[in-house]
Structure formats: C-alpha cells, structure tokens
Amino acid sequence: MADYPPISEQLDDLESARVEGHRKMDWARQHMPIMTTIQEEFVADKPLSGQRIGMAMHVEAKTAVLVETLAEGGAEVAVTGCNPLSTHDDVSAALDEHPNITCYAKRGVDDEGYYEAIESVIDLEPTITVDDGMDMVAAIHEDHPELIETVVGGCEETTTGVHRLRAMDADGALDYPVFAVNDTPMKRLFDNVHGTGESSLATIAMTTNLSWAGKNVVVGGYGYCGKGVAKKAAGQNANVIVTEVEPRRALEAHMEGYDVMPMAEAAEVGDVFITTTGNRDVITGEHFEVMKDGVLLANAGHFDVEVNLNELADLAVAERDARDGVHEYEMKDGRRLNVIAEGRLVNLAAPIALGHPVEVMDQSFGVQSVCVREMVENGEQYDAGVHDVPDELDKEIAEIKLDADGVEFDSLTDEQEEYLGSWQHGT
Ligand code: NAI
C-alpha cells in the first residue's frame, strides 16, 4: 500500500481551499455545455457503475468537471496530477470532498511525491485509466503488471502520451487497449491548435507583462500546437519564425508566409522562443551562446526537455528569479536569458497559468467522457494496443456543441449519400 495522503490531509486551511475550488469549478461548469449534457446523462444512467477509474491529469477546474462527471456516472475515482506544477490545490481539495473521488494532486510536489501519488491512485486497482502523458499506464505496466488482468482499458489525452503508447505498442509491451483521444478531430483541431495557441501566448504575456507586437517569435515545431501558437502570435502582430525537422510541415509553414529556418539561425534573431515539438533538446547550448540579451524562453510541449536547462545553467554565471515564473540566467558576457515556468508546459505550469480556455476543454473532456463510457460498455471488443476513437463518438460531441451554440447545419440527402458511396458516377 502506498502511503501518500490525499490533498485533504495535506492542506492547512482546507475549508477555504474547498470554497475557492468549488467557485472555480462552478465557473468552468457554466461554460461547459457538452460536459453538462454528458453529466446529466451519466447521472441518469450511471453507465460507469462498479468501475474504478485511476487518473493522472492536470488537476485544475476544467479537469475537475471531467473527474466529477466520471464519478457522477457511478465510478469510484482516484486522481493525481500529471505535472508537478499544474495542480490547483484548491480545486484538488474541492474534488477530494466528493464521496466517490480521492484526489492526491498537490502543486509543487517533488519527483518522489509525484510518483508516490501515482502509486496511491494505483492502490484503487483501476479498471479504467485516464492519462495525460501516459505516466499511469507506465506505472501499472512496470510496477503492477498483476493488475492488468482486471483493467478494461484506458484513454490518453495528449500527443506525447499517444507517441509513448504507440512506441510501447510497437514493442509489444502494451497489454490493454487505450484510446488515442488526442488524435480525434474534436480534440486535436481545437485543443492543440486554438487552446495551446491562445493559452500559451496569454500566459507568457501575463507572466512577463511584455507585448508581442513587433517581436520575433520563434516557434519550435509546426505541428498542431505550433500552428496554433504561430497563428495567434501573428495575430498579435509578431513576426513569426518557424523551425521544423519534417519537410512537409516546414513547407506548410513557409506557404503560410512564416519565415522558416534552422534553430541555429533563429537563435540569433528571436526575441521569444516557444517550443511545441514533444521532442528533447530543441534549444541547447549552441543556441544560448548566440541569443540576444533579454530573450524569453518558453515550452508548450508536454515534458520539460525541449529547452535544455542543464546546459543553460552550465553556461550561466548567475541566476535569479526576475519575476514570478521568470528565471533569469546571466551569461558571462552579461546577456540575460529568461526561462518561463522552469521550461515546463507554460500554459499550465506558470504561476498564473489557467490552461486552455474552458470551451476548448469542454470538447476534449467530452470526448474523454464518451471514450470512458465506450470502454466500459464495449471494452471486450478492443484488443490490447492503441485504438483510434470511433468516429461516431467524436461526431456525438460535435453535435452536442453545435446544438448548445444554436448552430444548425445540413445533412446529406439519400441521393448524395448514394453518390458519395458509388464508384460508378464518372464524367
Ligand atoms: P505534432 O506531432 O503535431 O507536432 C510536433 C511537431 O514538432 C512535428 O511537426 C515535428 O516534426 C516537430 N519536431 C519534432 N522535433 C523537432 C525539432 N527538434 N525541431 C523542430 N521541430 C521538431 O504534436 P502536437 O500535437 O503539436 O503536440 C506537441 C507537444 O505539445 C506534445 O508534447 C503534446 O503532448 C503537447 N501538447 C501540449 C498542450 C498544452 O496544453 N501545452 C496541448 C496539447 C499538446
């Protein structure tokens, strides 16, 4: 048995934390029509009765609505964070108050506490796992393989988690089915693009109190997140420079009108650097050596490996916190390089970070909820491995959202359906 305690046993002023946590959740819920609809269905039908759900997610207000929805669906839920800096303790405390939820997430835990909390979640012996980054799946496979037999399946929220799962699957090491929630249109085209773009830029601006206008903003990686960051930065009158390693993505950025160049060149001209690659060592010592005085360095990828902070610390002659969430490294020639949120995903880990806009997470967590329901109802139909989310589930979420927003759209006539399904109609 792990002995890492729930958040309620860790906070001094538990009552006021809970009040504030509930206030944040109320605000999120008010702007989550998809989750409200699903929660009503789950309360009425209890589709998750008898399930034990183990989760490692960013514990803040929107995620809390997901956790609550799964609990209201009849499951017993244990949850912890998926990043040591993204937890809101007040929300964590409010969640832990729910009779079917135990919440272990605490902001600022050290590595040991982070992994002990995951162990405490695993004590629940989950039948379903919900991950953001795959740490829960990894811990179960590596340290508790005896539990796999009773796991029905899992859901993975982010690109990095899906990459890790696919690598595990390719090695034949993934022993239960997991939905790649990240890869659905309703998640990736909105959350990764608009969510990461808006919230990363907003967080950097609020953390530094600096403007985007006229700045050279270097976006490392032009995938879904990079596209969002580039688009929103351009919309704030920045000059966007993209670095890439994939030729078609580099070409796409070029055709969008952005400057594309290697990081070695971008390092010399950039004012703000935002990495969104899911890869390590995108910005390293050779780049720090040539950067301008005063640059801002931020990462929006899942892990804190994109900006090599060890190499930066080795080059620095002095370090200090220039502001809350901004750590300044002084080079021996006097240049100052500023790292935001310790190089952890900036839109969730900076002190004032709130993560993605509520509406965006309503969609992502809508998909999560119906994927958990699908795993519970039809889990036996899925072999061990990574699975695409069935398209009808993704469409179900889009339809709820359009309905909530009062947007009507067309449907195919029978003749159109027949035409689209036929190979015989030529010129
Ligand atoms: P993606 O796979 O669509 O894009 C990543 C891009 O980075 C690819 O085009 C790839 O070619 C490029 N890349 C890889 N190594 C590179 C290098 N050394 N230099 C330049 N480019 C390089 O992935 P997506 O969906 O954009 O996700 C990126 C990361 O962001 C992942 O770690 C994901 O988990 C995370 N993420 C973060 C969110 C947040 O809230 N901050 C939200 C969603 C995803």
CSV table of C-alpha atoms and ligand atoms in Angstrom, one decimal:
chain,number,residue,atom,x,y,z
A,1,MET,CA,0.0,0.0,0.0
A,2,ALA,CA,1.3,3.5,-0.9
A,3,ASP,CA,1.1,6.0,2.0
A,4,TYR,CA,1.0,9.2,0.0
A,5,PRO,CA,-2.0,11.0,1.5
A,6,PRO,CA,-5.0,12.7,-0.3
A,7,ILE,CA,-4.8,16.5,-0.6
A,8,SER,CA,-7.3,17.0,2.3
A,9,GLU,CA,-4.7,15.6,4.7
A,10,GLN,CA,-2.0,18.0,3.3
A,11,LEU,CA,-3.6,21.4,3.4
A,12,ASP,CA,-3.7,23.7,6.5
A,13,ASP,CA,-6.7,25.8,5.5
A,14,LEU,CA,-8.8,23.1,3.9
A,15,GLU,CA,-12.2,24.7,4.3
A,16,SER,CA,-11.3,27.9,2.5
A,17,ALA,CA,-9.4,26.0,-0.2
A,18,ARG,CA,-12.5,23.9,-0.9
A,19,VAL,CA,-14.7,27.0,-1.1
A,20,GLU,CA,-12.4,28.6,-3.7
A,21,GLY,CA,-12.0,25.3,-5.6
A,22,HIS,CA,-15.8,24.9,-5.9
A,23,ARG,CA,-16.0,28.5,-7.1
A,24,LYS,CA,-13.5,27.8,-9.9
A,25,MET,CA,-15.4,24.6,-10.8
A,26,ASP,CA,-18.7,26.4,-10.9
A,27,TRP,CA,-17.4,28.9,-13.4
A,28,ALA,CA,-15.9,26.2,-15.6
A,29,ARG,CA,-19.1,24.1,-15.5
A,30,GLN,CA,-21.2,27.2,-16.5
A,31,HIS,CA,-19.2,27.3,-19.8
A,32,MET,CA,-19.1,23.6,-20.5
A,33,PRO,CA,-22.4,22.7,-22.2
A,34,ILE,CA,-21.0,19.4,-23.5
A,35,MET,CA,-19.9,18.2,-20.1
A,36,THR,CA,-23.3,19.4,-18.6
A,37,THR,CA,-25.2,17.3,-21.2
A,38,ILE,CA,-23.0,14.3,-20.6
A,39,GLN,CA,-23.2,14.7,-16.8
A,40,GLU,CA,-27.0,14.7,-17.0
A,41,GLU,CA,-26.9,11.5,-19.0
A,42,PHE,CA,-24.3,9.9,-16.6
A,43,VAL,CA,-26.3,10.9,-13.5
A,44,ALA,CA,-29.5,9.4,-15.0
A,45,ASP,CA,-28.0,6.2,-16.5
A,46,LYS,CA,-24.9,5.5,-14.2
A,47,PRO,CA,-23.0,3.9,-17.1
A,48,LEU,CA,-19.8,3.6,-15.1
A,49,SER,CA,-21.3,1.8,-12.0
A,50,GLY,CA,-18.9,-0.6,-10.4
A,51,GLN,CA,-15.8,0.8,-12.3
A,52,ARG,CA,-12.7,2.1,-10.6
A,53,ILE,CA,-11.0,4.9,-12.5
A,54,GLY,CA,-7.4,5.9,-12.0
A,55,MET,CA,-6.4,9.2,-13.4
A,56,ALA,CA,-3.2,11.3,-13.9
A,57,MET,CA,-4.3,14.7,-15.4
A,58,HIS,CA,-3.6,18.4,-14.9
A,59,VAL,CA,-5.8,19.0,-11.8
A,60,GLU,CA,-7.5,22.3,-12.4
A,61,ALA,CA,-11.1,23.4,-12.7
A,62,LYS,CA,-11.9,22.0,-16.2
A,63,THR,CA,-10.4,18.7,-15.5
A,64,ALA,CA,-12.2,18.7,-12.2
A,65,VAL,CA,-15.5,18.8,-14.1
A,66,LEU,CA,-14.4,15.7,-16.0
A,67,VAL,CA,-13.4,13.9,-12.8
A,68,GLU,CA,-16.7,14.8,-11.2
A,69,THR,CA,-18.7,13.6,-14.3
A,70,LEU,CA,-17.0,10.2,-14.2
A,71,ALA,CA,-17.8,9.9,-10.5
A,72,GLU,CA,-21.4,11.0,-11.1
A,73,GLY,CA,-21.5,8.3,-13.7
A,74,GLY,CA,-21.2,5.8,-10.9
A,75,ALA,CA,-17.4,5.2,-10.8
A,76,GLU,CA,-15.1,5.4,-7.9
A,77,VAL,CA,-12.3,7.7,-9.0
A,78,ALA,CA,-8.7,8.3,-7.7
A,79,VAL,CA,-6.8,11.1,-9.4
A,80,THR,CA,-3.4,12.8,-9.2
A,81,GLY,CA,-1.5,15.4,-11.3
A,82,CYS,CA,0.4,14.7,-14.5
A,83,ASN,CA,2.8,17.6,-13.9
A,84,PRO,CA,4.2,18.9,-10.6
A,85,LEU,CA,3.4,22.5,-11.3
A,86,SER,CA,-0.1,22.4,-13.0
A,87,THR,CA,-2.2,21.5,-10.0
A,88,HIS,CA,-4.6,24.0,-8.3
A,89,ASP,CA,-4.6,22.9,-4.7
A,90,ASP,CA,-8.0,24.5,-4.1
A,91,VAL,CA,-9.6,22.5,-6.9
A,92,SER,CA,-7.8,19.4,-5.8
A,93,ALA,CA,-9.3,19.9,-2.3
A,94,ALA,CA,-12.8,20.5,-3.7
A,95,LEU,CA,-12.6,17.3,-5.7
A,96,ASP,CA,-11.4,15.3,-2.8
A,97,GLU,CA,-14.6,16.3,-0.9
A,98,HIS,CA,-16.8,14.3,-3.4
A,99,PRO,CA,-17.8,10.9,-1.8
A,100,ASN,CA,-16.6,8.9,-4.9
A,101,ILE,CA,-13.4,10.8,-5.5
A,102,THR,CA,-10.0,10.7,-3.8
A,103,CYS,CA,-7.6,13.4,-5.0
A,104,TYR,CA,-3.8,13.3,-4.4
A,105,ALA,CA,-2.7,16.1,-6.6
A,106,LYS,CA,-0.6,18.8,-4.9
A,107,ARG,CA,1.2,21.7,-6.6
A,108,GLY,CA,4.9,21.8,-6.3
A,109,VAL,CA,5.5,18.1,-5.3
A,110,ASP,CA,9.0,16.8,-5.8
A,111,ASP,CA,9.7,13.9,-8.0
A,112,GLU,CA,9.3,11.4,-5.2
A,113,GLY,CA,5.9,12.8,-4.1
A,114,TYR,CA,4.8,12.9,-7.8
A,115,TYR,CA,5.4,9.2,-8.3
A,116,GLU,CA,4.1,8.2,-4.8
A,117,ALA,CA,0.9,9.9,-5.6
A,118,ILE,CA,0.6,7.8,-8.7
A,119,GLU,CA,1.1,4.7,-6.5
A,120,SER,CA,-1.7,5.9,-4.2
A,121,VAL,CA,-4.0,6.1,-7.2
A,122,ILE,CA,-3.0,2.6,-8.3
A,123,ASP,CA,-4.0,1.3,-4.9
A,124,LEU,CA,-7.6,1.7,-6.1
A,125,GLU,CA,-6.8,-1.1,-8.6
A,126,PRO,CA,-8.2,0.8,-11.5
A,127,THR,CA,-10.4,-0.9,-14.1
A,128,ILE,CA,-10.0,2.2,-16.4
A,129,THR,CA,-7.1,4.5,-16.6
A,130,VAL,CA,-7.2,8.1,-17.9
A,131,ASP,CA,-3.9,9.7,-18.6
A,132,ASP,CA,-2.3,12.9,-19.8
A,133,GLY,CA,1.2,11.8,-20.8
A,134,MET,CA,1.0,8.0,-20.1
A,135,ASP,CA,2.6,8.0,-16.6
A,136,MET,CA,-0.3,5.9,-15.1
A,137,VAL,CA,-0.1,3.3,-17.9
A,138,ALA,CA,3.7,3.1,-17.5
A,139,ALA,CA,3.5,2.7,-13.7
A,140,ILE,CA,0.9,-0.1,-14.0
A,141,HIS,CA,2.8,-2.0,-16.6
A,142,GLU,CA,6.2,-1.6,-15.0
A,143,ASP,CA,5.4,-1.9,-11.3
A,144,HIS,CA,1.9,-3.6,-11.1
A,145,PRO,CA,1.5,-6.0,-14.0
A,146,GLU,CA,-0.7,-8.2,-11.8
A,147,LEU,CA,-3.4,-5.5,-12.1
A,148,ILE,CA,-3.5,-5.6,-15.9
A,149,GLU,CA,-5.9,-8.6,-16.0
A,150,THR,CA,-8.7,-6.5,-14.4
A,151,VAL,CA,-8.0,-3.3,-16.4
A,152,VAL,CA,-10.7,-2.9,-19.1
A,153,GLY,CA,-8.9,-0.1,-20.9
A,154,GLY,CA,-7.6,3.4,-20.9
A,155,CYS,CA,-7.8,6.8,-22.5
A,156,GLU,CA,-4.9,9.1,-23.4
A,157,GLU,CA,-5.3,12.9,-23.7
A,158,THR,CA,-2.1,14.2,-25.3
A,159,THR,CA,0.2,13.8,-28.3
A,160,THR,CA,3.2,12.9,-26.2
A,161,GLY,CA,1.2,10.2,-24.3
A,162,VAL,CA,-0.1,8.8,-27.6
A,163,HIS,CA,3.5,8.7,-29.0
A,164,ARG,CA,4.7,6.9,-25.9
A,165,LEU,CA,1.8,4.4,-26.1
A,166,ARG,CA,2.4,3.7,-29.8
A,167,ALA,CA,6.1,3.1,-29.1
A,168,MET,CA,5.0,0.7,-26.3
A,169,ASP,CA,2.5,-1.0,-28.6
A,170,ALA,CA,5.2,-1.4,-31.3
A,171,ASP,CA,7.4,-3.1,-28.7
A,172,GLY,CA,4.5,-5.5,-27.9
A,173,ALA,CA,4.6,-4.1,-24.4
A,174,LEU,CA,1.1,-2.5,-24.1
A,175,ASP,CA,-1.2,-5.1,-22.5
A,176,TYR,CA,-4.5,-3.4,-22.6
A,177,PRO,CA,-6.5,-1.2,-25.0
A,178,VAL,CA,-6.1,2.5,-24.9
A,179,PHE,CA,-8.0,5.2,-26.9
A,180,ALA,CA,-5.9,7.9,-28.6
A,181,VAL,CA,-8.3,10.7,-27.5
A,182,ASN,CA,-5.7,13.2,-28.6
A,183,ASP,CA,-6.0,12.1,-32.2
A,184,THR,CA,-9.7,12.9,-32.7
A,185,PRO,CA,-10.7,16.0,-34.7
A,186,MET,CA,-12.7,17.3,-31.8
A,187,LYS,CA,-9.6,17.3,-29.6
A,188,ARG,CA,-6.6,18.0,-31.8
A,189,LEU,CA,-8.1,20.6,-34.2
A,190,PHE,CA,-9.3,22.7,-31.3
A,191,ASP,CA,-7.4,21.9,-28.1
A,192,ASN,CA,-3.9,21.6,-29.6
A,193,VAL,CA,-4.3,24.4,-32.1
A,194,HIS,CA,-6.5,27.0,-30.5
A,195,GLY,CA,-6.1,26.0,-26.9
A,196,THR,CA,-2.4,25.9,-26.9
A,197,GLY,CA,-2.1,28.9,-29.1
A,198,GLU,CA,-4.3,31.2,-27.0
A,199,SER,CA,-3.3,30.0,-23.6
A,200,SER,CA,0.4,29.9,-24.1
A,201,LEU,CA,0.5,33.4,-25.5
A,202,ALA,CA,-1.8,34.7,-22.9
A,203,THR,CA,0.2,33.1,-20.1
A,204,ILE,CA,3.6,34.4,-21.4
A,205,ALA,CA,2.1,37.9,-21.8
A,206,MET,CA,0.6,38.0,-18.3
A,207,THR,CA,3.7,36.4,-16.7
A,208,THR,CA,6.1,38.9,-18.3
A,209,ASN,CA,3.9,42.0,-18.8
A,210,LEU,CA,5.5,42.3,-22.3
A,211,SER,CA,4.0,42.9,-25.7
A,212,TRP,CA,4.0,40.6,-28.8
A,213,ALA,CA,3.9,43.4,-31.3
A,214,GLY,CA,7.0,43.7,-33.4
A,215,LYS,CA,8.8,40.8,-31.7
A,216,ASN,CA,10.4,38.0,-33.5
A,217,VAL,CA,8.7,34.9,-32.1
A,218,VAL,CA,10.4,31.6,-32.8
A,219,VAL,CA,8.0,28.6,-32.8
A,220,GLY,CA,9.9,25.3,-32.5
A,221,GLY,CA,7.8,22.7,-34.3
A,222,TYR,CA,4.9,23.3,-36.7
A,223,GLY,CA,2.6,20.5,-35.6
A,224,TYR,CA,-0.9,21.1,-34.3
A,225,CYS,CA,0.2,23.1,-31.3
A,226,GLY,CA,2.9,25.0,-33.3
A,227,LYS,CA,0.3,26.0,-35.8
A,228,GLY,CA,-1.9,27.5,-33.1
A,229,VAL,CA,1.0,29.3,-31.5
A,230,ALA,CA,2.2,30.7,-34.8
A,231,LYS,CA,-1.2,31.8,-35.9
A,232,LYS,CA,-2.1,33.6,-32.7
A,233,ALA,CA,1.4,35.2,-32.4
A,234,ALA,CA,1.0,36.5,-36.0
A,235,GLY,CA,-2.5,37.8,-34.9
A,236,GLN,CA,-0.8,39.8,-32.1
A,237,ASN,CA,1.5,41.5,-34.7
A,238,ALA,CA,4.6,39.4,-34.0
A,239,ASN,CA,7.0,38.3,-36.8
A,240,VAL,CA,6.8,34.5,-36.7
A,241,ILE,CA,9.8,32.3,-37.4
A,242,VAL,CA,9.2,28.5,-37.5
A,243,THR,CA,11.8,25.7,-37.1
A,244,GLU,CA,10.9,22.2,-38.2
A,245,VAL,CA,12.5,18.8,-38.9
A,246,GLU,CA,9.7,17.4,-41.1
A,247,PRO,CA,9.9,18.7,-44.7
A,248,ARG,CA,6.1,18.9,-45.4
A,249,ARG,CA,5.5,20.8,-42.1
A,250,ALA,CA,8.4,23.2,-42.9
A,251,LEU,CA,6.8,23.7,-46.4
A,252,GLU,CA,3.4,24.3,-44.9
A,253,ALA,CA,4.8,27.0,-42.6
A,254,HIS,CA,6.7,28.6,-45.5
A,255,MET,CA,3.5,28.7,-47.6
A,256,GLU,CA,1.6,30.2,-44.7
A,257,GLY,CA,4.0,33.1,-45.0
A,258,TYR,CA,6.2,32.5,-41.9
A,259,ASP,CA,10.0,32.6,-42.1
A,260,VAL,CA,11.4,29.0,-41.8
A,261,MET,CA,15.0,28.5,-40.8
A,262,PRO,CA,17.2,26.2,-38.6
A,263,MET,CA,17.2,26.9,-34.9
A,264,ALA,CA,20.9,27.8,-35.2
A,265,GLU,CA,19.8,30.9,-37.3
A,266,ALA,CA,16.6,31.6,-35.5
A,267,ALA,CA,18.5,31.7,-32.2
A,268,GLU,CA,20.4,34.8,-33.3
A,269,VAL,CA,17.3,36.8,-34.2
A,270,GLY,CA,14.5,35.6,-31.9
A,271,ASP,CA,13.0,37.7,-29.1
A,272,VAL,CA,10.7,35.0,-27.7
A,273,PHE,CA,11.1,31.2,-28.2
A,274,ILE,CA,8.2,28.8,-27.8
A,275,THR,CA,8.8,25.1,-28.3
A,276,THR,CA,5.9,22.8,-29.2
A,277,THR,CA,7.7,19.6,-30.5
A,278,GLY,CA,7.2,16.9,-27.9
A,279,ASN,CA,10.9,16.3,-28.5
A,280,ARG,CA,14.1,16.9,-26.4
A,281,ASP,CA,16.9,19.4,-26.9
A,282,VAL,CA,15.2,21.7,-29.4
A,283,ILE,CA,17.1,24.6,-27.8
A,284,THR,CA,20.6,23.8,-26.5
A,285,GLY,CA,23.9,25.3,-25.5
A,286,GLU,CA,24.9,26.3,-29.1
A,287,HIS,CA,21.7,28.3,-29.3
A,288,PHE,CA,22.0,30.0,-25.9
A,289,GLU,CA,25.5,31.2,-26.9
A,290,VAL,CA,24.2,33.4,-29.7
A,291,MET,CA,20.9,34.6,-28.3
A,292,LYS,CA,20.1,38.3,-27.8
A,293,ASP,CA,20.1,39.9,-24.3
A,294,GLY,CA,16.6,39.6,-22.7
A,295,VAL,CA,15.1,36.8,-24.7
A,296,LEU,CA,12.2,34.8,-23.3
A,297,LEU,CA,12.3,31.0,-23.5
A,298,ALA,CA,9.1,29.0,-23.0
A,299,ASN,CA,8.0,25.5,-23.7
A,300,ALA,CA,4.4,24.4,-24.6
A,301,GLY,CA,5.3,20.7,-25.2
A,302,HIS,CA,4.4,18.1,-22.6
A,303,PHE,CA,7.7,17.4,-20.9
A,304,ASP,CA,10.3,19.9,-19.7
A,305,VAL,CA,13.0,18.5,-22.0
A,306,GLU,CA,12.6,20.8,-25.0
A,307,VAL,CA,14.8,23.7,-23.7
A,308,ASN,CA,18.0,22.1,-22.3
A,309,LEU,CA,18.1,23.9,-18.9
A,310,ASN,CA,21.1,21.9,-17.7
A,311,GLU,CA,23.2,23.3,-20.5
A,312,LEU,CA,21.8,26.8,-19.8
A,313,ALA,CA,22.7,26.5,-16.1
A,314,ASP,CA,26.2,25.4,-17.0
A,315,LEU,CA,26.7,28.5,-19.2
A,316,ALA,CA,25.3,30.9,-16.6
A,317,VAL,CA,27.4,32.8,-14.2
A,318,ALA,CA,24.4,33.9,-12.1
A,319,GLU,CA,20.8,33.1,-11.7
A,320,ARG,CA,17.8,34.8,-10.1
A,321,ASP,CA,14.0,35.0,-10.3
A,322,ALA,CA,13.4,38.1,-12.3
A,323,ARG,CA,9.7,37.9,-11.7
A,324,ASP,CA,7.2,35.3,-10.5
A,325,GLY,CA,7.5,32.5,-13.0
A,326,VAL,CA,10.5,34.0,-14.8
A,327,HIS,CA,14.0,32.7,-14.0
A,328,GLU,CA,16.9,34.7,-15.4
A,329,TYR,CA,20.2,33.2,-16.4
A,330,GLU,CA,23.1,35.6,-16.8
A,331,MET,CA,25.8,34.7,-19.3
A,332,LYS,CA,29.4,35.6,-18.8
A,333,ASP,CA,29.2,38.4,-21.4
A,334,GLY,CA,26.3,40.0,-19.4
A,335,ARG,CA,23.4,38.7,-21.6
A,336,ARG,CA,20.3,37.7,-19.7
A,337,LEU,CA,18.2,34.7,-20.9
A,338,ASN,CA,14.8,34.4,-19.2
A,339,VAL,CA,13.1,31.0,-18.8
A,340,ILE,CA,9.4,31.0,-18.1
A,341,ALA,CA,7.8,28.3,-15.8
A,342,GLU,CA,11.0,26.3,-15.5
A,343,GLY,CA,10.7,25.1,-19.1
A,344,ARG,CA,7.5,23.2,-18.1
A,345,LEU,CA,4.5,23.5,-20.3
A,346,VAL,CA,4.0,27.2,-19.9
A,347,ASN,CA,0.2,27.5,-20.3
A,348,LEU,CA,-0.3,25.2,-17.3
A,349,ALA,CA,2.8,25.5,-15.1
A,350,ALA,CA,3.4,29.2,-14.9
A,351,PRO,CA,2.2,30.7,-11.5
A,352,ILE,CA,-0.7,32.5,-13.1
A,353,ALA,CA,-1.5,29.8,-15.7
A,354,LEU,CA,-5.0,28.7,-16.2
A,355,GLY,CA,-4.5,26.2,-19.0
A,356,HIS,CA,-6.7,26.2,-22.1
A,357,PRO,CA,-9.9,28.2,-22.4
A,358,VAL,CA,-12.9,26.4,-20.8
A,359,GLU,CA,-14.8,25.9,-24.1
A,360,VAL,CA,-11.9,24.1,-25.6
A,361,MET,CA,-11.5,21.7,-22.7
A,362,ASP,CA,-15.3,21.1,-22.8
A,363,GLN,CA,-14.7,19.5,-26.2
A,364,SER,CA,-11.6,17.5,-25.2
A,365,PHE,CA,-13.2,16.2,-22.0
A,366,GLY,CA,-16.5,15.5,-23.8
A,367,VAL,CA,-14.5,13.1,-26.0
A,368,GLN,CA,-12.8,11.7,-22.9
A,369,SER,CA,-16.1,11.0,-21.2
A,370,VAL,CA,-17.7,9.2,-24.1
A,371,CYS,CA,-14.5,7.2,-24.6
A,372,VAL,CA,-14.6,6.0,-21.0
A,373,ARG,CA,-18.2,5.1,-21.5
A,374,GLU,CA,-17.3,3.2,-24.7
A,375,MET,CA,-14.5,1.3,-22.9
A,376,VAL,CA,-16.9,0.3,-20.1
A,377,GLU,CA,-19.7,-0.8,-22.5
A,378,ASN,CA,-17.7,-2.4,-25.2
A,379,GLY,CA,-14.1,-2.9,-23.9
A,380,GLU,CA,-14.0,-6.5,-24.8
A,381,GLN,CA,-14.2,-5.6,-28.5
A,382,TYR,CA,-10.8,-3.8,-28.3
A,383,ASP,CA,-7.6,-5.8,-28.3
A,384,ALA,CA,-4.6,-4.7,-26.3
A,385,GLY,CA,-2.9,-1.7,-28.1
A,386,VAL,CA,-3.7,1.9,-29.2
A,387,HIS,CA,-7.1,2.5,-30.8
A,388,ASP,CA,-8.5,5.4,-32.8
A,389,VAL,CA,-11.6,6.7,-31.2
A,390,PRO,CA,-14.7,5.6,-33.1
A,391,ASP,CA,-15.8,8.4,-35.4
A,392,GLU,CA,-19.4,8.4,-34.2
A,393,LEU,CA,-18.3,9.2,-30.7
A,394,ASP,CA,-16.4,12.2,-31.9
A,395,LYS,CA,-19.3,13.3,-34.0
A,396,GLU,CA,-21.6,12.9,-31.0
A,397,ILE,CA,-19.6,15.6,-29.2
A,398,ALA,CA,-19.6,17.9,-32.2
A,399,GLU,CA,-23.3,17.7,-32.4
A,400,ILE,CA,-23.9,18.4,-28.7
A,401,LYS,CA,-21.6,21.5,-29.1
A,402,LEU,CA,-23.3,22.8,-32.2
A,403,ASP,CA,-26.7,22.3,-30.6
A,404,ALA,CA,-25.6,24.2,-27.4
A,405,ASP,CA,-24.3,27.0,-29.6
A,406,GLY,CA,-27.6,27.1,-31.6
A,407,VAL,CA,-25.7,26.3,-34.9
A,408,GLU,CA,-27.7,24.4,-37.5
A,409,PHE,CA,-26.0,22.5,-40.3
A,410,ASP,CA,-27.0,20.5,-43.3
A,411,SER,CA,-27.3,16.7,-43.7
A,412,LEU,CA,-26.7,14.6,-46.8
A,413,THR,CA,-29.8,13.6,-48.9
A,414,ASP,CA,-30.2,10.0,-49.8
A,415,GLU,CA,-29.1,10.7,-53.3
A,416,GLN,CA,-25.9,12.5,-52.1
A,417,GLU,CA,-25.1,9.6,-49.8
A,418,GLU,CA,-25.5,7.2,-52.7
A,419,TYR,CA,-23.4,9.4,-55.0
A,420,LEU,CA,-20.5,9.7,-52.5
A,421,GLY,CA,-20.6,5.9,-51.9
A,422,SER,CA,-20.5,5.0,-55.5
A,423,TRP,CA,-17.5,4.4,-57.9
A,424,GLN,CA,-19.7,4.3,-61.0
A,425,HIS,CA,-20.5,8.0,-61.3
A,426,GLY,CA,-17.9,9.4,-63.7
A,427,THR,CA,-17.8,12.4,-66.0
B,1,NAI,P1,2.7,17.2,-33.5
B,1,NAI,O1,3.3,15.8,-33.7
B,1,NAI,O2,1.5,17.6,-34.3
B,1,NAI,O3,3.8,18.3,-33.8
B,1,NAI,C1,5.1,18.3,-33.3
B,1,NAI,C2,6.0,18.9,-34.4
B,1,NAI,O4,7.3,19.1,-33.9
B,1,NAI,C3,6.1,18.0,-35.7
B,1,NAI,O5,5.7,18.7,-36.8
B,1,NAI,C4,7.6,17.6,-35.7
B,1,NAI,O6,8.1,17.4,-37.0
B,1,NAI,C5,8.2,18.8,-35.0
B,1,NAI,N1,9.5,18.5,-34.4
B,1,NAI,C6,10.0,17.4,-33.8
B,1,NAI,N2,11.2,17.5,-33.4
B,1,NAI,C7,11.6,18.8,-33.7
B,1,NAI,C8,12.8,19.5,-33.6
B,1,NAI,N3,13.9,19.0,-33.0
B,1,NAI,N4,12.8,20.8,-34.1
B,1,NAI,C9,11.8,21.3,-34.7
B,1,NAI,N5,10.6,20.7,-34.9
B,1,NAI,C10,10.5,19.4,-34.4
B,1,NAI,O7,2.4,17.3,-32.0
B,1,NAI,P2,1.4,18.4,-31.2
B,1,NAI,O8,0.0,17.8,-31.1
B,1,NAI,O9,1.6,19.7,-31.8
B,1,NAI,O10,2.0,18.3,-29.7
B,1,NAI,C11,3.3,18.9,-29.5
B,1,NAI,C12,3.6,18.7,-28.0
B,1,NAI,O11,2.6,19.6,-27.2
B,1,NAI,C13,3.4,17.3,-27.4
B,1,NAI,O12,4.3,17.1,-26.4
B,1,NAI,C14,2.0,17.4,-26.8
B,1,NAI,O13,1.8,16.4,-25.8
B,1,NAI,C15,2.0,18.8,-26.2
B,1,NAI,N6,0.6,19.4,-26.0
B,1,NAI,C16,0.7,20.5,-25.2
B,1,NAI,C17,-0.5,21.1,-24.9
B,1,NAI,C18,-0.5,22.2,-23.9
B,1,NAI,O14,-1.5,22.5,-23.3
B,1,NAI,N7,0.6,22.9,-23.8
B,1,NAI,C19,-1.8,20.7,-25.5
B,1,NAI,C20,-1.7,19.6,-26.5
B,1,NAI,C21,-0.5,19.0,-26.7
